[in-house]
C-alpha positions in Angstrom: -88.1 -107.0 72.0 -84.3 -106.0 72.1 -82.8 -105.9 75.4 -80.1 -103.6 76.4 -76.7 -105.4 76.6 -76.0 -103.5 79.9 -78.0 -104.9 82.8 -77.0 -103.6 86.2 -79.9 -104.0 88.7 -79.5 -101.0 90.9 -82.0 -99.7 93.5 -80.5 -96.2 93.5 -80.9 -95.9 89.8 -84.4 -97.0 89.8 -85.2 -94.8 92.8 -83.8 -91.7 91.0 -85.8 -92.5 87.9 -89.0 -92.9 89.6 -88.6 -89.9 92.0 -87.8 -87.8 88.9 -90.9 -89.4 87.0 -93.2 -88.7 90.0 -92.1 -85.0 90.3 -92.3 -84.5 86.5 -96.0 -85.9 86.6 -96.9 -83.6 89.4 -95.5 -80.6 87.6 -97.1 -81.4 84.2 -100.6 -81.4 85.8 -100.3 -78.9 88.7 -101.3 -75.9 86.4 -103.6 -73.4 87.9 -104.7 -72.0 84.6 -106.5 -75.3 83.7 -109.8 -74.4 85.6 -109.8 -70.8 84.6 -108.5 -70.4 81.0 -111.9 -70.7 79.4 -112.9 -67.8 81.5 -109.8 -65.8 80.5 -111.0 -66.3 76.8 -114.4 -65.3 77.5 -113.4 -62.1 79.6 -111.2 -61.0 76.7 -114.2 -61.0 74.4 -113.7 -64.2 72.5 -116.8 -65.8 71.1 -117.7 -69.6 71.5 -116.8 -70.1 67.8 -113.4 -68.6 68.4 -112.7 -70.6 71.6 -113.8 -73.8 69.6 -111.2 -72.9 66.9 -108.6 -72.5 69.4 -109.3 -75.9 70.9 -109.2 -77.4 67.3 -105.8 -75.6 66.8 -104.4 -77.2 69.9 -105.6 -80.7 68.9 -104.4 -80.2 65.3 -100.9 -79.1 66.6 -100.7 -82.4 68.6 -101.9 -84.5 65.6 -99.2 -83.1 63.2 -96.3 -83.3 65.6 -97.1 -86.5 67.4 -95.3 -88.9 65.2 -92.5 -86.7 64.1 -91.6 -86.0 67.9 -91.4 -89.7 68.5 -88.9 -90.2 65.7 -86.9 -87.2 67.0 -86.8 -88.8 70.5 -85.5 -92.0 69.0 -83.0 -90.3 66.9 -81.6 -87.8 69.4 -82.1 -87.3 73.1 -85.4 -88.3 74.8 -84.4 -86.4 77.9 -83.8 -83.1 75.9 -87.3 -83.4 74.5 -88.7 -83.8 77.9 -86.9 -80.6 79.0 -88.0 -78.5 76.0 -91.6 -79.5 76.2 -92.5 -77.7 79.4 -90.4 -74.6 78.3 -92.6 -74.3 75.2 -95.8 -74.6 77.3 -94.5 -72.1 79.7 -93.8 -69.5 76.8 -97.5 -70.2 75.6 -99.0 -69.5 79.1 -97.0 -66.5 79.6 -98.2 -65.1 76.2 -101.9 -65.7 77.3 -101.4 -63.4 80.4 -99.1 -60.7 79.1 -100.9 -59.9 75.8 -104.4 -61.6 76.1 -105.8 -61.7 72.6 -107.0 -64.1 69.8 -103.6 -64.2 68.2 -101.7 -64.7 71.5 -104.1 -67.4 72.6 -103.8 -69.3 69.3 -99.9 -69.1 69.3 -100.0 -70.2 73.0 -102.0 -73.3 72.0 -99.6 -74.1 69.3 -96.8 -74.0 71.8 -98.7 -75.9 74.3 -99.6 -78.6 71.7 -96.0 -78.8 70.5 -94.8 -79.2 74.2 -97.2 -81.9 74.9 -96.2 -83.7 71.6 -92.5 -83.6 72.5 -93.0 -85.4 75.7 -95.6 -87.9 74.2 -93.6 -91.2 73.4 -90.3 -89.8 74.6 -91.3 -90.1 78.3 -92.6 -93.7 78.0 -89.7 -94.8 75.9 -87.1 -93.4 78.4 -88.7 -94.7 81.4 -89.1 -98.3 80.1 -85.6 -98.2 78.6 -84.1 -97.2 82.0 -86.1 -99.7 83.9 -85.1 -102.5 81.4 -81.3 -101.5 81.8 -81.7 -101.7 85.5 -83.3 -105.1 85.3 -86.7 -103.7 86.4 -88.9 -103.7 83.2 -91.5 -105.7 85.1 -92.1 -102.8 87.2 -93.2 -100.5 84.3 -96.9 -100.7 84.6 -96.7 -100.2 88.4 -94.4 -97.2 88.0 -96.4 -95.6 85.3 -99.7 -96.2 87.1 -98.4 -94.3 90.2 -97.2 -91.6 87.9 -100.7 -91.2 86.4 -102.2 -91.2 89.9 -99.8 -88.4 90.9 -100.9 -86.5 87.8 -104.5 -86.8 88.6 -103.9 -85.8 92.1 -102.1 -82.7 90.9 -104.8 -81.7 88.6 -107.4 -82.0 91.5 -105.1 -80.0 93.8 -104.7 -77.2 91.1 -108.6 -77.0 90.8 -108.8 -76.6 94.5 -106.0 -73.8 94.7 -107.0 -72.0 91.4 -109.9 -70.2 93.0 -108.0 -68.7 96.1 -105.1 -67.6 94.0 -107.4 -66.1 91.3 -109.3 -64.3 94.1 -105.9 -63.0 95.4 -104.2 -61.9 92.3 -106.5 -62.5 89.2 -105.3 -64.0 85.8 -101.9 -62.6 86.4 -101.3 -64.6 89.7 -102.7 -67.9 88.1 -100.8 -67.3 85.0 -97.5 -66.6 86.8 -98.0 -69.7 88.9 -98.6 -71.8 86.0 -95.5 -70.6 84.1 -93.2 -71.1 87.1 -94.5 -74.8 87.5 -93.7 -75.4 83.9 -90.2 -74.0 84.4 -90.0 -76.4 87.5 -91.1 -79.3 85.3 -88.3 -78.5 82.9 -85.7 -78.3 85.6 -86.9 -81.7 87.1 -86.7 -83.2 83.6 -83.1 -82.6 83.6 -82.6 -85.2 86.3 -84.0 -88.0 84.2 -81.2 -90.6 83.7 -80.5 -91.5 80.2 -78.0 -94.2 79.4 -79.2 -95.0 75.8 -76.8 -94.0 72.9 -78.6 -92.5 70.1 -77.9 -93.7 66.5 -74.9 -92.5 64.6 -74.9 -89.1 63.2 -75.4 -90.4 59.8 -79.0 -91.6 60.7 -81.5 -89.0 60.3 -84.6 -89.0 62.3 -86.6 -89.9 59.2 -84.6 -93.3 59.4 -86.0 -93.9 63.0 -89.5 -93.1 61.6 -89.2 -95.6 58.8 -87.8 -98.4 61.1 -90.7 -97.9 63.6 -93.3 -98.0 60.8 -91.6 -101.2 59.4 -91.8 -102.8 62.7 -95.4 -102.1 62.9 -96.2 -103.5 59.5 -94.1 -106.8 59.8 -94.7 -107.8 63.5 -98.4 -108.8 64.1 -98.1 -108.6 67.9 -96.8 -105.1 67.8 -99.5 -104.1 65.3 -102.1 -105.4 67.7 -100.7 -103.7 70.8 -100.3 -100.5 68.7 -104.2 -100.6 67.9 -105.1 -101.4 71.5 -103.9 -98.4 73.0 -106.2 -95.8 71.2 -109.1 -98.4 71.4 -108.8 -98.3 75.1 -107.7 -94.6 75.7 -109.5 -92.5 73.1 -113.2 -92.7 74.2 -112.9 -92.2 77.9 -110.2 -89.6 77.3 -112.7 -87.4 75.6 -115.7 -88.2 78.0 -113.8 -86.6 81.0 -114.4 -83.2 79.3 -118.2 -83.9 79.7 -118.2 -85.2 83.2 -119.4 -81.9 84.9 -122.3 -81.9 82.4 -123.2 -85.4 83.4 -122.9 -84.7 87.0 -125.0 -81.5 86.7 -127.8 -83.4 84.8 -128.4 -85.5 87.8 -130.2 -82.7 89.4 -127.6 -81.4 92.0 -126.8 -77.9 92.6 -123.9 -76.3 90.7 -121.8 -76.2 93.9 -122.2 -79.8 94.3 -120.7 -80.7 90.8 -117.0 -80.4 92.0 -117.7 -82.9 94.8 -119.1 -85.5 92.4 -116.2 -84.9 90.0 -113.9 -85.6 92.8 -115.6 -89.0 93.3 -115.2 -89.8 89.6 -111.5 -88.9 89.5 -110.9 -90.7 92.7 -112.0 -93.8 90.9 -109.4 -93.0 88.1 -106.7 -92.6 90.6 -107.4 -96.0 92.2 -107.4 -97.6 88.8 -103.8 -96.0 88.3 -102.6 -97.6 91.5 -103.9 -101.0 90.8 -101.7 -101.3 87.6 -98.9 -103.3 89.2 -101.0 -106.2 90.5 -103.3 -106.2 87.5 -100.3 -106.6 85.1 -100.7 -110.3 85.5 -104.0 -110.3 83.6 -104.0 -112.2 80.5 -106.0 -111.3 77.3 -109.2 -112.8 78.6 -108.8 -111.0 81.9 -108.2 -107.7 80.0 -111.4 -108.3 78.0 -113.2 -108.8 81.2 -111.8 -105.6 82.7 -113.1 -103.5 79.6 -116.4 -105.3 79.5 -117.0 -104.8 83.2 -116.0 -101.1 83.0 -118.1 -100.5 80.0 -121.3 -101.9 81.7 -120.6 -99.9 84.8 -120.4 -96.8 82.7 -123.6 -97.5 80.7 -125.6 -98.4 83.9 -124.3 -95.6 85.9 -124.7 -92.9 83.2 -128.1 -94.0 82.3 -129.4 -93.9 85.9 -129.1 -90.2 86.1 -128.8 -90.1 89.8 -125.9 -88.9 92.1 -125.3 -92.2 93.8 -125.2 -94.0 90.3 -122.1 -91.8 89.5 -120.2 -94.3 91.8 -120.6 -96.8 88.9 -119.1 -94.1 86.5 -116.2 -93.8 89.0 -115.7 -97.5 88.9 -115.8 -97.4 85.1 -113.2 -94.6 85.0 -111.0 -96.5 87.3 -111.2 -99.6 85.1 -110.5 -97.5 81.9 -107.5 -95.9 83.5 -106.2 -99.2 84.6 -106.7 -100.6 81.1 -104.9 -97.5 79.7 -101.8 -98.1 81.7 -101.9 -102.0 81.0 -102.2 -101.3 77.3 -99.3 -99.2 77.2 -97.2 -101.6 79.1 -98.1 -104.3 76.7 -97.0 -102.1 73.8 -93.7 -101.4 75.5 -93.0 -105.1 76.0 -93.5 -105.8 72.4 -91.6 -103.1 70.5 -87.9 -102.8 69.8 -85.8 -100.3 71.8 -84.6 -98.4 68.8 -88.2 -97.4 67.6 -89.8 -97.3 70.9 -90.7 -93.5 71.1 -91.7 -93.6 67.5 -94.3 -96.4 67.8 -95.6 -95.0 71.2 -96.1 -91.7 69.4 -97.9 -93.5 66.7 -100.3 -95.1 69.3 -100.7 -91.5 70.7 -101.5 -90.2 67.2 -104.3 -92.9 67.1 -105.5 -91.8 70.4 -105.6 -88.2 69.4 -107.7 -89.0 66.2 -110.0 -91.2 68.2 -110.6 -88.5 70.7 -111.5 -86.0 68.0 -114.0 -88.5 66.5 -115.5 -89.1 69.9 -115.9 -85.3 70.5 -118.0 -85.2 67.2 -120.0 -88.4 68.0 -120.7 -87.3 71.6 -121.9 -83.8 70.4 -124.3 -85.4 68.0 -125.5 -87.9 70.5 -125.9 -85.6 73.5 -127.7 -82.9 71.4 -130.4 -85.5 70.7 -130.6 -87.8 73.8 -128.9 -85.9 76.7 -125.5 -86.4 78.4 -126.7 -89.5 80.4 -127.5 -91.4 77.1 -124.5 -90.3 75.4 -122.3 -91.5 78.0 -124.2 -95.0 77.9 -123.6 -95.2 74.1 -119.8 -94.5 74.6 -119.7 -98.0 76.3 -120.4 -99.7 73.1 -116.8 -99.3 71.6 -115.5 -101.0 74.8 -117.8 -103.8 74.5 -116.8 -104.5 71.0 -113.1 -104.2 71.9 -113.6 -106.8 74.7 -115.5 -109.1 72.3 -112.6 -109.0 69.8 -110.0 -109.5 72.6 -111.9 -112.6 74.0 -112.2 -114.0 70.6 -108.4 -113.4 69.8 -107.8 -115.1 73.2 -109.9 -118.2 72.3 -108.2 -118.5 68.9 -104.7 -118.2 70.5 -105.7 -120.9 72.9 -107.1 -123.2 70.4 -104.0 -122.9 68.3 -101.8 -123.7 71.3 -103.8 -126.9 72.0 -103.6 -127.9 68.2 -99.8 -127.8 68.4 -97.8 -131.2 68.6 
């Protein structure tokens, strides 16, 4: 890892960075359209096939732009991309409400996917570099864990507020509130400090992309950390879309489902907040965290009862914690110049893994039910934990064998 030549530990600088990050995380997730946009599509007359094609277009946009956007962030200004992302998303949401139609929804999803891709990689790289410059790189996991916890809390708050706002003003009110919060997110992003000097004008963004890929090829530790991020993040990131169905299959009434989801996401929030103390976990401890979370997921989902969802909440907390720690491990191992590029490559792996999980889950749930499908989703985590434990033993054996 290349450290910034300037190191000026300043509490004020770290405070400004973290406050801006937390406000940005809240604005990114406090979107009142989230709980109702599927209803908007249905009320406009879209079929299930058309809605599925929109979701696929959204994911495809993120996949195509994930890595190039990381290279842009390394070649130009990361803060600029963090400002542009919410503006694109705001434009997409405005289209949905002003001219609701399949074409407008499709263009809106492209804009939303592009906005998300611009921030992916750029945010993590900017936060790590600024903390490193201030001599506080060891706080990265704690800071990002808190930011993720704030994002989850904002999502839950949006779910709670969307109903009353929708009852008052319909889709127009919910859409206007969503556009405004995106604009607020762009304004907040202008407050991010950025002391990094981009490469010279002669270096194109493709040079940043090649440099990042070269680092991944030549450095085994970087390659391992790069693969660990999607291995930890992809599966449970897809499962969260199906948690309402898992909760409903426990036999509770529909009005009880949101309360059970609140329990599950409270577990994820707790996992984010534990990121700071848990950063001391070694590879063996990380493997144990994954294995324990996987077992909790399998047992809790297979039981099929409301109390057993506490185990699912525990599992989501463990997976959220592992996600933050895997990102922190990657940031510690990569060079400053290609940080956003490699973080975006990890994000691309996560996107592809999530798409694969959607397909695998659909195949399993259609045959076995949601509880069993969730239980089967624990298998990749157990395999990852076994590989990490084996790698830790190999490393320990090699260390003992050295003179």
